[in-house]
Coordinates of C-alpha atoms and ligand atoms in Angstrom, one line a residue:
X1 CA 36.0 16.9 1.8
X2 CA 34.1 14.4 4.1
X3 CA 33.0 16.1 7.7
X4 CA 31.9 15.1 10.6
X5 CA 29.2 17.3 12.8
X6 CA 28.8 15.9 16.3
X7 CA 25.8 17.0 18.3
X8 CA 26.1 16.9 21.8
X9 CA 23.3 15.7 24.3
X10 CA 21.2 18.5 25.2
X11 CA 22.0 20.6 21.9
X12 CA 19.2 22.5 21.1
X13 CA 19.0 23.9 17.6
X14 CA 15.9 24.9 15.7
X15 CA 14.6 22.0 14.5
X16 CA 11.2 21.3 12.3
X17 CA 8.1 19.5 14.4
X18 CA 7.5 16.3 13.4
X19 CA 4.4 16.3 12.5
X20 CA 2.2 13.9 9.7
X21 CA 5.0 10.7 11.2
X22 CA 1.6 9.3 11.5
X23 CA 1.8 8.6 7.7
X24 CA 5.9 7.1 8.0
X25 CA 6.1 4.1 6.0
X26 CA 3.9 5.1 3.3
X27 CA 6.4 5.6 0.2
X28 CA 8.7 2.9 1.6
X29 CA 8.9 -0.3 -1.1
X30 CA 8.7 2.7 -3.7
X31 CA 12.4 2.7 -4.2
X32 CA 14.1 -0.3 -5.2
X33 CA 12.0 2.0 -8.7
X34 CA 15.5 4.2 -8.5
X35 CA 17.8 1.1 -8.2
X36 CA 16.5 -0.6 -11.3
X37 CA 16.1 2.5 -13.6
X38 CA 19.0 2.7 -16.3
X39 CA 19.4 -0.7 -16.4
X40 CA 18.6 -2.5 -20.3
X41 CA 16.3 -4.9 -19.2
X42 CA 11.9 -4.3 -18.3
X43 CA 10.7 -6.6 -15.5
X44 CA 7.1 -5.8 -15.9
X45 CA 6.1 -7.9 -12.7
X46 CA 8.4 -5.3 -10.9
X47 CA 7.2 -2.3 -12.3
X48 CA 3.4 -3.4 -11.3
X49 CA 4.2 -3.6 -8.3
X50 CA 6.3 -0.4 -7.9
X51 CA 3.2 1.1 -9.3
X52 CA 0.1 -0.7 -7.8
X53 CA -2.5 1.5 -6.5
X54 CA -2.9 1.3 -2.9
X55 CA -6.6 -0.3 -1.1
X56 CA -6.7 2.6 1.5
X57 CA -6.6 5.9 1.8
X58 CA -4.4 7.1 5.0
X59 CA -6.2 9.4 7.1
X60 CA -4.3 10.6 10.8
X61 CA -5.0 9.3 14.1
X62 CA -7.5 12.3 16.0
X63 CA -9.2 12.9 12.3
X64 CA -10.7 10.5 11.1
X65 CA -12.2 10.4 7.3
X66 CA -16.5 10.3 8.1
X67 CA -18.5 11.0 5.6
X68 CA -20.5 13.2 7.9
X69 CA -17.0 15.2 8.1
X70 CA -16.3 14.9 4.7
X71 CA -20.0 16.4 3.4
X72 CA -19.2 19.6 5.8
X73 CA -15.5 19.6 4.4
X74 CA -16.9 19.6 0.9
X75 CA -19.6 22.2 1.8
X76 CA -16.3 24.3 3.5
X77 CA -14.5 24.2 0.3
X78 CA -16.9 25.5 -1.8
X79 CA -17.8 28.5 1.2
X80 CA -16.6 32.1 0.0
X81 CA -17.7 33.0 4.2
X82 CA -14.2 31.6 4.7
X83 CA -12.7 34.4 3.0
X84 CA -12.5 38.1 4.3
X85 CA -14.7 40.5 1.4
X86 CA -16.6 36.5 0.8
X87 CA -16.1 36.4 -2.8
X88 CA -13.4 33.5 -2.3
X89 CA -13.7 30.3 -1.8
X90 CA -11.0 27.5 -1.8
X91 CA -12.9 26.2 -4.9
X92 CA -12.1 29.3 -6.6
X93 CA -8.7 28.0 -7.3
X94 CA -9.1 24.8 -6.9
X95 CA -11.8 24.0 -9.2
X96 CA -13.3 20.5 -9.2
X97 CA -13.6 20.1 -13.0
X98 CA -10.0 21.5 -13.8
X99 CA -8.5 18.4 -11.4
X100 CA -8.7 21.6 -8.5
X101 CA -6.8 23.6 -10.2
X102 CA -7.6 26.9 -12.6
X103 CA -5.9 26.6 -15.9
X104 CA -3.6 29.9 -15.3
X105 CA 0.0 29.7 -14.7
X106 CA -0.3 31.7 -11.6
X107 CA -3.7 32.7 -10.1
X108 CA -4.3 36.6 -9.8
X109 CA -4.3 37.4 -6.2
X110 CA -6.7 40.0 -3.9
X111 CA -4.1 42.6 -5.1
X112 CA -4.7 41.7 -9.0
X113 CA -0.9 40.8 -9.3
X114 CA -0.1 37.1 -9.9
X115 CA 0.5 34.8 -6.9
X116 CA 3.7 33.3 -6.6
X117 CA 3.0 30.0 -7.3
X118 CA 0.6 28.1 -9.8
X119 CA -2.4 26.0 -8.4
X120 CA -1.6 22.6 -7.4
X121 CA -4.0 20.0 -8.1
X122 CA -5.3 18.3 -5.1
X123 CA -6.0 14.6 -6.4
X124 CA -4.1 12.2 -4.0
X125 CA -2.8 14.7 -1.2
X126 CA -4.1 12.3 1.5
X127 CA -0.6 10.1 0.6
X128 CA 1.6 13.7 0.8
X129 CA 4.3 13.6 3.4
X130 CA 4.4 17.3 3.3
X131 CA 2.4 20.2 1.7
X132 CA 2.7 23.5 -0.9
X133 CA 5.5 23.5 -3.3
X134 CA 8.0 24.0 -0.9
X135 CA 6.7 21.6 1.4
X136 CA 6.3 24.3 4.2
X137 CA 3.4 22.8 5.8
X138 CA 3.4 19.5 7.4
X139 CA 0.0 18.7 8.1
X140 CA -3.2 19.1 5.6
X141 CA -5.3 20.6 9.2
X142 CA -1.8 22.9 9.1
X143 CA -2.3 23.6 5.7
X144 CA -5.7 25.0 5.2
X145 CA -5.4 27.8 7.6
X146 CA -2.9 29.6 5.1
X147 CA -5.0 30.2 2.1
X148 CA -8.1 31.9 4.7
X149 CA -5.4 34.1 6.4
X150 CA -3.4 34.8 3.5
X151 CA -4.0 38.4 2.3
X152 CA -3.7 37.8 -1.4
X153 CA -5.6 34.2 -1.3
X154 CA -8.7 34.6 0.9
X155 CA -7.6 37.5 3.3
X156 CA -9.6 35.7 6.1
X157 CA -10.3 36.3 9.8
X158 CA -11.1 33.1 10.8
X159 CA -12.7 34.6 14.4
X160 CA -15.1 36.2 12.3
X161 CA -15.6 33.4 9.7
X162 CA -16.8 31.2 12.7
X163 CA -18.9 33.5 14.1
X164 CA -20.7 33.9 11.2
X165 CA -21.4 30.0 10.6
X166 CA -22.1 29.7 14.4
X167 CA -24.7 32.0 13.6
X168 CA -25.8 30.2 10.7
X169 CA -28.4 27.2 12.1
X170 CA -28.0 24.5 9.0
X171 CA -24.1 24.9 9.0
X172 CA -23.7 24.5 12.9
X173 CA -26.1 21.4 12.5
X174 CA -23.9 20.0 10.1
X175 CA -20.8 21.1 12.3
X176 CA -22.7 19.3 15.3
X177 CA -23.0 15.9 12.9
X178 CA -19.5 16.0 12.2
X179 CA -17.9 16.5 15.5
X180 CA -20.4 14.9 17.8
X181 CA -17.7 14.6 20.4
X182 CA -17.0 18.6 20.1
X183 CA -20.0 19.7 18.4
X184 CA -19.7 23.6 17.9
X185 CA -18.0 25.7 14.8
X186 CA -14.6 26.2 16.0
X187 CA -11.6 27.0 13.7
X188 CA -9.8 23.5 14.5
X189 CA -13.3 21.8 13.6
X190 CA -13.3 23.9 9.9
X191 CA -9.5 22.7 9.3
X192 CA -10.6 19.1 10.0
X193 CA -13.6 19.2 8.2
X194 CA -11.2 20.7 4.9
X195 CA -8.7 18.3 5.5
X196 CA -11.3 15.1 5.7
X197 CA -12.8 16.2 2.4
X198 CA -9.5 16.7 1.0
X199 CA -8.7 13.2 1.9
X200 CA -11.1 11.9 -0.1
X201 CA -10.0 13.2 -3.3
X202 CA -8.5 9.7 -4.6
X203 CA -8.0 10.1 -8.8
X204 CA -9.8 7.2 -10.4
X205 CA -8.5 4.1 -12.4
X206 CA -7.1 5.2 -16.0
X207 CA -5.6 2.9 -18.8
X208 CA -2.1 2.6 -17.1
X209 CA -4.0 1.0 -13.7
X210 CA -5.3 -1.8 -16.1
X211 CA -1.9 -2.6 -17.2
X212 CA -0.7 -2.7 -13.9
X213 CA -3.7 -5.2 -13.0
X214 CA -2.2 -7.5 -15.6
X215 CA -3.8 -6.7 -18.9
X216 CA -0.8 -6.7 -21.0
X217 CA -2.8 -5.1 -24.2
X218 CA -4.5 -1.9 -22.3
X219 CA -1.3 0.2 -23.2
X220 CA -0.9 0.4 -27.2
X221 CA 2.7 0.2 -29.1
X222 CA 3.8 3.9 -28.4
X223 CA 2.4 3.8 -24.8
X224 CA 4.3 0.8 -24.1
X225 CA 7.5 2.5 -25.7
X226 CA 7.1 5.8 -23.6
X227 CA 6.7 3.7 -20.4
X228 CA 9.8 2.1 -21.1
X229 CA 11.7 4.9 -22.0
X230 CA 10.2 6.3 -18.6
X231 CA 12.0 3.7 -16.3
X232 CA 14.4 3.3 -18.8
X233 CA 16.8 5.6 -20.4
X234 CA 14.7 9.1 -19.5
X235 CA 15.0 7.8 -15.9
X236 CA 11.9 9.7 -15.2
X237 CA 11.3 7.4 -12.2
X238 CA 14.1 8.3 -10.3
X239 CA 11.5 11.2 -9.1
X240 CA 8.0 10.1 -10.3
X241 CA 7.7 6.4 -8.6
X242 CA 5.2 4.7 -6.5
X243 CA 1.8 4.9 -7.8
X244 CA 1.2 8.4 -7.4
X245 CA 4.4 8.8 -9.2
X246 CA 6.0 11.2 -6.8
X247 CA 8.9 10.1 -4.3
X248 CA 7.4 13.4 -2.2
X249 CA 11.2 14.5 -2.5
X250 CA 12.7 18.4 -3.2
X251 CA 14.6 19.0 -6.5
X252 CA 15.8 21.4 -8.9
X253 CA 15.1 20.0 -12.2
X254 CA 16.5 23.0 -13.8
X255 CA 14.2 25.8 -14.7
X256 CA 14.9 29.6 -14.5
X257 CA 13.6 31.5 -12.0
X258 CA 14.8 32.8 -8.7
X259 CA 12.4 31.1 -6.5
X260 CA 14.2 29.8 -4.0
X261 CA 11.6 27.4 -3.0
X262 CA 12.9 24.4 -0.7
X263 CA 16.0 25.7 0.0
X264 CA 13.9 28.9 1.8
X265 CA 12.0 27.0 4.3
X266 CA 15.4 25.0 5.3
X267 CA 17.4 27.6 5.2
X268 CA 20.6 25.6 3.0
X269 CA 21.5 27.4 -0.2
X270 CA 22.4 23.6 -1.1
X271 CA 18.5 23.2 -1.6
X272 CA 17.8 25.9 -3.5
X273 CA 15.6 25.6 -6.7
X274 CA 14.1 22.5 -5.4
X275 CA 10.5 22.0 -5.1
X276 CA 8.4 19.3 -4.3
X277 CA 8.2 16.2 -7.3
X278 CA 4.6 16.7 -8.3
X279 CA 2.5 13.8 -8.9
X280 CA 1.9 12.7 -12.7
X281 CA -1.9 11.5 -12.4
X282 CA -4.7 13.3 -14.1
X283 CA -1.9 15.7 -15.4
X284 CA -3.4 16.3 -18.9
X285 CA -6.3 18.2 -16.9
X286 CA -4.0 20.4 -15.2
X287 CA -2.1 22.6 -17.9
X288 CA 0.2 24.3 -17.3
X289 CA 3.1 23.1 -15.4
X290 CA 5.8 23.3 -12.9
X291 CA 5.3 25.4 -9.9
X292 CA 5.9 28.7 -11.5
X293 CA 3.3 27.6 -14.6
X294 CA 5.6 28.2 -16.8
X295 CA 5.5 25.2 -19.3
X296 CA 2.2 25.0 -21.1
X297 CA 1.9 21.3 -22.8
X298 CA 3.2 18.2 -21.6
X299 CA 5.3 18.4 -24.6
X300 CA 7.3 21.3 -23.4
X301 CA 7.7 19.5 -20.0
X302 CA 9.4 16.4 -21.5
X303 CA 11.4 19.1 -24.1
X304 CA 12.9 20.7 -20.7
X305 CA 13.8 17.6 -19.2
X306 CA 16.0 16.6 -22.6
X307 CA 17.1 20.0 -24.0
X308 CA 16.9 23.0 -21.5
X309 CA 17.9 22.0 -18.1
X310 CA 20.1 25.0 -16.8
X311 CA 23.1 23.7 -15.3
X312 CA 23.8 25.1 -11.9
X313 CA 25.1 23.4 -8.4
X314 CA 21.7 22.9 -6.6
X315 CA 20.6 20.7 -9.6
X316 CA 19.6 17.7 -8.5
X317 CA 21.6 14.3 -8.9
X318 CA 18.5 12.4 -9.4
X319 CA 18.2 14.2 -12.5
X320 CA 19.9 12.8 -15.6
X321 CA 22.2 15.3 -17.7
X322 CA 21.7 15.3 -21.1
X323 CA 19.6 12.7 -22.3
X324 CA 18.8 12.2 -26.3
X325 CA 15.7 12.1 -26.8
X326 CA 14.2 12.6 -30.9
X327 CA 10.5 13.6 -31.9
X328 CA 9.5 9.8 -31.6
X329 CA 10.5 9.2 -28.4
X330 CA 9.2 12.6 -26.8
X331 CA 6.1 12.0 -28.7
X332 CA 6.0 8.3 -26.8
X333 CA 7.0 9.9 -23.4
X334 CA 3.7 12.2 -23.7
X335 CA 1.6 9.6 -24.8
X336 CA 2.6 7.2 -21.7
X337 CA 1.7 10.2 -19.7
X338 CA -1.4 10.2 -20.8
X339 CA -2.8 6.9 -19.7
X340 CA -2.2 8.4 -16.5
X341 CA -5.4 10.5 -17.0
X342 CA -8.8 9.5 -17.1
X343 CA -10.3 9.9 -20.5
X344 CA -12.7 12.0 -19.3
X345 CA -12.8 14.7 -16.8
X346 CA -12.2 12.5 -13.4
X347 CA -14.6 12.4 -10.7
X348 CA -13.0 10.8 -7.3
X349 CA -12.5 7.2 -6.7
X350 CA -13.9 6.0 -3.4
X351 CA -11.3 4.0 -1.4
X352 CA -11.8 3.3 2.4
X353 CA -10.4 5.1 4.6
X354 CA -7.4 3.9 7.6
X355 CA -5.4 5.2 9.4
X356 CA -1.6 3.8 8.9
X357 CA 0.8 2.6 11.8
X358 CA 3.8 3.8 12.1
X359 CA 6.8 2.0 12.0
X360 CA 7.7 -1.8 10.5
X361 CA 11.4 -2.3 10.5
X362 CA 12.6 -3.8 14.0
X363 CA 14.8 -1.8 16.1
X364 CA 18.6 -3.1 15.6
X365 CA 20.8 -2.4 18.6
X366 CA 23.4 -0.5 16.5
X367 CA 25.3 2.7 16.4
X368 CA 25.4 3.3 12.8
X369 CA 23.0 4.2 10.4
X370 CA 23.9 4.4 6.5
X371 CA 21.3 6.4 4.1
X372 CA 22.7 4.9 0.8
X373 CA 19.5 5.1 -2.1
X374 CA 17.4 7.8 0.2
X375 CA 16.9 5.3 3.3
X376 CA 18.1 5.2 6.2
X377 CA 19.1 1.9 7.1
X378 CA 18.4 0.4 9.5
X379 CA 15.4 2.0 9.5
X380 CA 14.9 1.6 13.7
X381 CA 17.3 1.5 16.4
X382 CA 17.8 0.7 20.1
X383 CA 20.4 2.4 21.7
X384 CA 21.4 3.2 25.7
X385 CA 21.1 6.6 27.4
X386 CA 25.0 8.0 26.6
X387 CA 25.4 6.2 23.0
X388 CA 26.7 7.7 20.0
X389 CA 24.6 7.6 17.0
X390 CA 27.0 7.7 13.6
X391 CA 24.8 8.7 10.3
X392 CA 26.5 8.7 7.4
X393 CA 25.7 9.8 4.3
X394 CA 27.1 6.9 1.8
X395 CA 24.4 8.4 -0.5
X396 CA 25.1 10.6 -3.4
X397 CA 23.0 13.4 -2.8
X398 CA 22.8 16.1 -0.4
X399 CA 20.5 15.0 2.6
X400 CA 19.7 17.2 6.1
X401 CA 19.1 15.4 9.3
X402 CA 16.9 16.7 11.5
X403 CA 15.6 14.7 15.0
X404 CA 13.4 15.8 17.4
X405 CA 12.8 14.1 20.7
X406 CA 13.1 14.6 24.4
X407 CA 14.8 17.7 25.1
X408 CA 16.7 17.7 21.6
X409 CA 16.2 18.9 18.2
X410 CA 18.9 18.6 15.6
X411 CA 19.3 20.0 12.2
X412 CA 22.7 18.6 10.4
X413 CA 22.3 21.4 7.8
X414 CA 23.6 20.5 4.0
X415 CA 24.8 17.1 4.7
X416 CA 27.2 16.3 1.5
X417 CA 28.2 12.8 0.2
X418 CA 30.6 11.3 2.8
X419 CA 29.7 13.5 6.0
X420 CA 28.7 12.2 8.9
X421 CA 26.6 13.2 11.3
X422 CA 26.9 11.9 15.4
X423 CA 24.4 12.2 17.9
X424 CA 24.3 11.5 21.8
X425 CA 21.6 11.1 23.4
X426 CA 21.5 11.7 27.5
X427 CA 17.8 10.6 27.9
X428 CA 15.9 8.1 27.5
X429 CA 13.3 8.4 25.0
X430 CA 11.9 8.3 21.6
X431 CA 13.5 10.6 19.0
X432 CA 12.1 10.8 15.3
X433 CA 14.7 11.5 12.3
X434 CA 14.1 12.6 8.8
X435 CA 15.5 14.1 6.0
X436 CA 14.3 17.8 5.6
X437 CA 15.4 17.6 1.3
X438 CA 13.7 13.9 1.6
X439 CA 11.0 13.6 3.7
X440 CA 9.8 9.9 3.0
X441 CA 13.3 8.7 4.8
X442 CA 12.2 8.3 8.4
X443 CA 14.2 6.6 11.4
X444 CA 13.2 6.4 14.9
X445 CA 15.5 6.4 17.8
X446 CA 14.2 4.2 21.2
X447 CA 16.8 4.9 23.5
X448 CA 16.9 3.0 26.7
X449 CA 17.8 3.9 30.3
Ligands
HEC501 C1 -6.2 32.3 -4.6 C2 -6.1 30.9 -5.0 C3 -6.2 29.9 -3.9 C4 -7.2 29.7 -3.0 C5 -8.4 30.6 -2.8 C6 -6.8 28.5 -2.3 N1 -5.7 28.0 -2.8 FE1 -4.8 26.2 -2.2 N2 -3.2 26.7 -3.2 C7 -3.0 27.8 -4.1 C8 -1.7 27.9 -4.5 C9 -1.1 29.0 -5.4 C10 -1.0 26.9 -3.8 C11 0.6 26.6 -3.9 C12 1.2 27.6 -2.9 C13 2.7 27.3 -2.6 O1 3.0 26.1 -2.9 O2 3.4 28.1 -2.1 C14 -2.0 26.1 -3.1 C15 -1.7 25.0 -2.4 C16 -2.6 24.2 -1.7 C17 -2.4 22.9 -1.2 C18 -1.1 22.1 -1.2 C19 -1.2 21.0 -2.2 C20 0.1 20.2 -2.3 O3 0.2 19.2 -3.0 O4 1.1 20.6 -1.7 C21 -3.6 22.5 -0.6 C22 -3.8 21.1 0.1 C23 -4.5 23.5 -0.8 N3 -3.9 24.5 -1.5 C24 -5.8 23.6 -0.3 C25 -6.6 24.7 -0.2 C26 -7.8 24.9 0.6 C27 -8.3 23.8 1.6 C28 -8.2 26.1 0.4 C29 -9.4 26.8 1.0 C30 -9.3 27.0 2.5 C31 -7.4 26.7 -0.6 N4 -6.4 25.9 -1.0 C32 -7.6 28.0 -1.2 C33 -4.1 28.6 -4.5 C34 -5.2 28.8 -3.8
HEC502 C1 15.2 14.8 -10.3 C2 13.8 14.4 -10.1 C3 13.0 14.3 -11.4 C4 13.2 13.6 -12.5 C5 14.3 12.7 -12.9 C6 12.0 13.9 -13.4 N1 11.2 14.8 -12.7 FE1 9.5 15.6 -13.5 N2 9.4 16.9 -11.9 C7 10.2 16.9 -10.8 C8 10.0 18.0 -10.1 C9 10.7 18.4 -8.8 C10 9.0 18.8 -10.7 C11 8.4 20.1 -10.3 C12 9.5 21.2 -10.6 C13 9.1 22.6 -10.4 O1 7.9 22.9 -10.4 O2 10.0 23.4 -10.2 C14 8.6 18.0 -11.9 C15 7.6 18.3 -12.8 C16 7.2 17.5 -13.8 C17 6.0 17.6 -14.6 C18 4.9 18.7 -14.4 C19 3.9 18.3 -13.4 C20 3.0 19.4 -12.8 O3 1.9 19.1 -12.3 O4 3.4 20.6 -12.9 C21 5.9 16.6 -15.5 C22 4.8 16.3 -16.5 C23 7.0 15.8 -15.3 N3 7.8 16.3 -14.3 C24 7.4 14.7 -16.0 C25 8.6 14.1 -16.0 C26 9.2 13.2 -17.0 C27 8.4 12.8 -18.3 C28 10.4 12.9 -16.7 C29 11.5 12.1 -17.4 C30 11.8 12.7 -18.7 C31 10.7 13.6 -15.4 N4 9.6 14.3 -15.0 C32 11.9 13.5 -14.7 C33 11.2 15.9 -10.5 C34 11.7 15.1 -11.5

């Protein structure tokens, strides 16, 4: 049954901080991917561009990538002082000839018990629009300080940890390079540094990128026929699109497991299961799978996807039931995957650096906003102070509104196909919407005395 939840001005409600909007825009272009997938036909001048590789690398305005930063970021990384007994270092997980990861399904922690959550590989996280599994960190500066604090990652004191390299006379000269502006070992200083390195971390060029270039014979027979089957039938790209092959989105594809994921850090039930698409480059360097590491070959991966999805409510609609899929074809899938790795163990591309405006669509003077295919649209608008905002969700999946601005922060919870979500707004202002289960759909607010 279609609701409507009105939100009054002033309404305060716990709402998630907007932070990384510097990076809006990024994925947008990525999905006209979903609209075309299913259909009979292969528009390979459509699907080169869906999966060109970008010329830049984003980096956030107040951090930007210099290689200065980045040499200390890289020196950080590999620094077991960052951790509390200094036996730990962040390349202890994520090691650099594994594609930062450590080829177990779940690393043992301090406490000799598996973590969690498998090892992520870190190639392309400069493009993420939220960070970890569950997306519970919204900035890669946010991010780092959890693994040094975290008792059963690093179990770090991060006082003491810059004590120690303030005492240290080559680390605080490299510290005093980095920051010239603020040149002393501070903790926000180490989180930049991590973060700049991190940013840097661009996979190379493989076999699929010269297809995409135009060289219609760098993908053999089978390659072709998994690639197809991959924006075809197996509607793979619903999920994996854009070049990184990730739409940065939360879903349940259907594994066992009681990890809530998602649904945890939002608090909706409706989100449960559902953990952030990973990306598909460099994968065959990254065994094993999934955030729980629980499938070992990419062969299992694609055998989930066509025979052992569990059914269950929180499973997402971006997920096709049921396809058929014989040895042939699986075999095809895996082998497209492949030309998504380098051949041999990757070492990082270098792509300049920019930082990305936000923004692009023009702001309509309207009340309504639609968020049919995962967009909001329009993607901008201009209202006056004492307007109504309508959103409605003429999608078919579960989104959840949230907007921040002046003196407001609103979080729709689940909002179901066919609900609607209003909004006043008493003061002028610019508010900033997105959609906690899809955090690529951005809309900003300018409202006008
Ligand atoms: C003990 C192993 C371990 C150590 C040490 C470690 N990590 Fe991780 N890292 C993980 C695990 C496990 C996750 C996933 C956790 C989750 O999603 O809940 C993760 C997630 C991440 C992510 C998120 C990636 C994404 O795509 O969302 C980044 C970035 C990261 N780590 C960077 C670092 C940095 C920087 C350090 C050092 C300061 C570090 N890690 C130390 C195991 C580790
Ligand atoms: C509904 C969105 C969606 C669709 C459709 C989808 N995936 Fe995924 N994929 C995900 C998510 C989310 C994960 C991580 C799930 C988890 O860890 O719980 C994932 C994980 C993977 C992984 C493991 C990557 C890693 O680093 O652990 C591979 C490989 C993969 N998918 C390939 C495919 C292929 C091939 C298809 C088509 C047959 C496909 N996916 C269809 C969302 C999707």
């Amino acid at each position: 049954m279609p609701r409507t939840r009105r939100f009054e001005p002033g309404l305060r409600l716990a709402g998630l901080a907007l932070a990384g909007l510097g990076l809006a825009g990024l994925c947008l272009g990525a999905f006209s991917a979903s609209v075309r997938a299913g259909s009979g036909t292969f528009d390979a001048d459509h699907w080169r561009r869906v999966f060109a590789r970008p010329e830049y690398a984003p980096m956030p305005t107040g951090n930007a990538t210099t290689p200065e930063k980045v040499a200390l970021g890289a020196m950080l990384f590999e620094d077991p002082r960052l951790s509390g007994d200094g036996t730990v270092s962040c390349a202890t997980c994520h090691q650099a000839e594994l594609s930062f990861t450590d080829g177990v399904p779940r690393h043992e922690g301090h406490d000799g018990q598996p973590l969690d959550r498998r090892t992520p590989s870190l190639w392309n996280t400069a493009w993420g629009l939220s960070w970890f599994w569950d997306g519970r960190a919204a900035g890669l500066e946010a991010q780092a300080a959890e693994p040094i604090l975290n008792k059963r990652e690093m179990a770090g004191d991060v006082r003491r940890a810059v004590e120690i390299l303030a005492a240290d006379a080559s680390a605080s000269r490299s510290f005093a390079r980095a920051f010239p502006e603020d040149p002393t070992v501070t903790r926000d200083n180490i989180l930049k540094a991590l973060a700049a390195f991190q940013r840097t971390l661009v996979s190379p060029e493989t076999k699929f990128d010269r297809w995409v270039k135009g060289n219609d014979d760098a993908l053999d027979q089978d390659e072709m026929a998994g690639f197809r089957l991959f924006v075809g039938r197996a509607r793979c790209v619903s999920c994996h699109t854009g070049w990184r092959f990730t739409d940065e989105a939360f879903h349940d594809i259907g594994l066992p497991g009681t990890d809530p994921g998602r649904g945890a850090v939002l608090g909706l039930k409706e989100v449960d299961n559902a953990f952030k698409t990973p990306s598909l480059r460099e994968r065959v360097w990254t065994a094993p799978y999934t955030h729980d590491g629980s499938l070992t070959t990419l062969e299992d991966v694609v055998d989930h996807y066509a025979d052992r999805v569990i059914e269950r409510p929180t499973v997402s609609a971006d997920l096709p039931r049921r396809i058929e899929l014989n040895a042939t074809e699986r075999a095809q899938l895996v082998a497209f995957l492949s030309t998504l790795s380098s051949e041999d163990p990757p070492r990082p591309a270098s792509l300049p650096a920019r930082t990305i405006a936000l923004g692009g669509d023009a702001q309509a003077a309207t009340t309504f906003v639609g968020q049919k295919n995962r967009r909001f649209t329009p993607g901008a608008v201009l209202l006056k102070v004492g307007e109504v905002l309508r959103i409605v969700n003429d999608d078919t999946r579960v989104h959840n509104v949230r907007i921040d601005g002046p003196g407001m922060s609103v979080n729709s919870d689940a909002q179901n196909p066919g609900d609607t979500v209003t909004v006043g707004f008493d003061q002028p202002g610019r508010y900033d919407a997105i959609c906690g289960v899809h955090p690529e759909m951005r809309l900003t607010v300018q409202v006008e005395p």
